[in-house]
Amino acid sequence: MSNGGELQYAVRASLSQSQTPFSTASNSRFYLQMTIVGCCHPVREARERATERCSQLIPCLSDPGRRQTSVLKLALVVLHVIFVGVLFLLDRGLREKTLREPWYTAIYLLLLVGTIVQYFITSATSPGYVIDAMRAWNETHATLSKTSRASEQSASSKNGSLISPSDGHQQGRSIYEIKRNSWVMHVMNMYPPGSYSRYLTCTYCNLVQPPRAKHCHDCEKCVLQFDHHCVWLGTCIGQGNHCRFWWYLFEETTLCIWTGILYITFLKANTGRQWWQDAVVILLLIILGLSLIFLLLLLLFHSYLILTNQTTYELVRRRRISYLRLLPARVYPFSRGICRNLYDFCCSRRSIHAIERLPTTEELESRATPYVCMDIVSCRCC
């Protein structure tokens, strides 16, 4: 036997001796895992393709934040259907009353549909962003800039002077600077002269913040008259949708009260029913009662904010806002009286991009003076 053959025989023998039972079991386990992975690979690819196709058909599913909001909206609608559906399935008396008095059930179902529609309308309404207000302001004043530029060009042509390319470039830059700084000057005029708050700039949006504006980290934008970010709605509550939010709370509270009355009427009825029906109704009634307490407190709280022209952020973070921290607790700088506040909130047709001016020191001092009998007679609070 040659030396090469002897070497191959020795290597094969050493490999056969080194394959212990433990190594054989490890190899078997490895082959089994590879087989499982190979079988699962087509399933994984099919799942990824289905997920990608769903993301293309429904874009909100590709974003985790929007997906969570969509799930919460779906859960809210399902809860409404469950509470009302169980009531109609178990309460025979309600079904008989529907046949005798269809208008009663029609009004109840109309309130249910109106509440859900109001929920989606509020969720889709813009709260009023600072960036949109800046664009609207610049577009409004763009016509004035074009008119002034046209008048300058006509005047120069009448004088017989020609505009060189460099002069035109400088003129274009000056118009751009005016357009950019017009918003800054507009916001600064909303603050009293000499106020440090005139120079407040958002570190995230790099925009000068008008009074009552705040950056929302969930929406990643500055919101005009920021109140709070509602997780259930998936949007901020601000100047543009605060009124719709209050009406949604009012409709939801009314629906909960009416549904609770129907549940209690069902429990008081002496009709023959199973014990599990009472258990289901009592459980749903407890959940409904807790929801009603929360909604009622929230409705009363926002009604107080409307009467005093405040926001949740201004009330909770008053000591952190530079132009509010030095004011007395009972002074509401943006309040114009109860009647005017109600009118501005419910009936005013001002733009959602309108900015509210911060009162001067003299106006705040006059509002801080205590009430006397003549103030009550003259309806100073109104």
mmCIF file with all atom_site columns, C-alpha atoms in Angstrom, residues 130 201-205 209-210 212-229:
data_model
loop_
_atom_site.group_PDB
_atom_site.id
_atom_site.type_symbol
_atom_site.label_atom_id
_atom_site.label_alt_id
_atom_site.label_comp_id
_atom_site.label_asym_id
_atom_site.label_entity_id
_atom_site.label_seq_id
_atom_site.pdbx_PDB_ins_code
_atom_site.Cartn_x
_atom_site.Cartn_y
_atom_site.Cartn_z
_atom_site.occupancy
_atom_site.B_iso_or_equiv
_atom_site.pdbx_formal_charge
_atom_site.auth_seq_id
_atom_site.auth_comp_id
_atom_site.auth_asym_id
_atom_site.auth_atom_id
_atom_site.pdbx_PDB_model_num
ATOM 1  C CA . VAL A 1 130 ? -48.581 75.937 14.026 1.00 0.00 ? 130 VAL A CA 1
ATOM 2  C CA . THR A 1 201 ? -38.939 78.838 19.824 1.00 0.00 ? 201 THR A CA 1
ATOM 3  C CA . CYS A 1 202 ? -39.804 75.143 19.660 1.00 0.00 ? 202 CYS A CA 1
ATOM 4  C CA . THR A 1 203 ? -36.614 73.090 19.830 1.00 0.00 ? 203 THR A CA 1
ATOM 5  C CA . TYR A 1 204 ? -38.209 70.321 17.731 1.00 0.00 ? 204 TYR A CA 1
ATOM 6  C CA . CYS A 1 205 ? -40.053 72.263 14.996 1.00 0.00 ? 205 CYS A CA 1
ATOM 7  C CA . GLN A 1 209 ? -44.507 79.476 19.235 1.00 0.00 ? 209 GLN A CA 1
ATOM 8  C CA . PRO A 1 210 ? -47.547 81.733 19.526 1.00 0.00 ? 210 PRO A CA 1
ATOM 9  C CA . ARG A 1 212 ? -51.105 78.842 24.084 1.00 0.00 ? 212 ARG A CA 1
ATOM 10 C CA . ALA A 1 213 ? -49.203 76.631 21.618 1.00 0.00 ? 213 ALA A CA 1
ATOM 11 C CA . LYS A 1 214 ? -47.235 73.545 22.638 1.00 0.00 ? 214 LYS A CA 1
ATOM 12 C CA . HIS A 1 215 ? -45.286 70.803 20.898 1.00 0.00 ? 215 HIS A CA 1
ATOM 13 C CA . CYS A 1 216 ? -46.920 67.351 20.966 1.00 0.00 ? 216 CYS A CA 1
ATOM 14 C CA . HIS A 1 217 ? -44.397 64.522 20.967 1.00 0.00 ? 217 HIS A CA 1
ATOM 15 C CA . ASP A 1 218 ? -46.997 62.027 19.707 1.00 0.00 ? 218 ASP A CA 1
ATOM 16 C CA . CYS A 1 219 ? -48.076 64.117 16.711 1.00 0.00 ? 219 CYS A CA 1
ATOM 17 C CA . GLU A 1 220 ? -44.539 65.552 16.327 1.00 0.00 ? 220 GLU A CA 1
ATOM 18 C CA . LYS A 1 221 ? -46.003 69.006 15.668 1.00 0.00 ? 221 LYS A CA 1
ATOM 19 C CA . CYS A 1 222 ? -46.763 72.184 17.585 1.00 0.00 ? 222 CYS A CA 1
ATOM 20 C CA . VAL A 1 223 ? -50.503 72.514 18.274 1.00 0.00 ? 223 VAL A CA 1
ATOM 21 C CA . LEU A 1 224 ? -52.418 75.775 18.593 1.00 0.00 ? 224 LEU A CA 1
ATOM 22 C CA . GLN A 1 225 ? -54.231 76.127 21.933 1.00 0.00 ? 225 GLN A CA 1
ATOM 23 C CA . PHE A 1 226 ? -52.983 72.688 22.958 1.00 0.00 ? 226 PHE A CA 1
ATOM 24 C CA . ASP A 1 227 ? -55.250 70.902 25.446 1.00 0.00 ? 227 ASP A CA 1
ATOM 25 C CA . HIS A 1 228 ? -54.040 67.284 25.545 1.00 0.00 ? 228 HIS A CA 1
ATOM 26 C CA . HIS A 1 229 ? -53.277 64.308 23.325 1.00 0.00 ? 229 HIS A CA 1
#
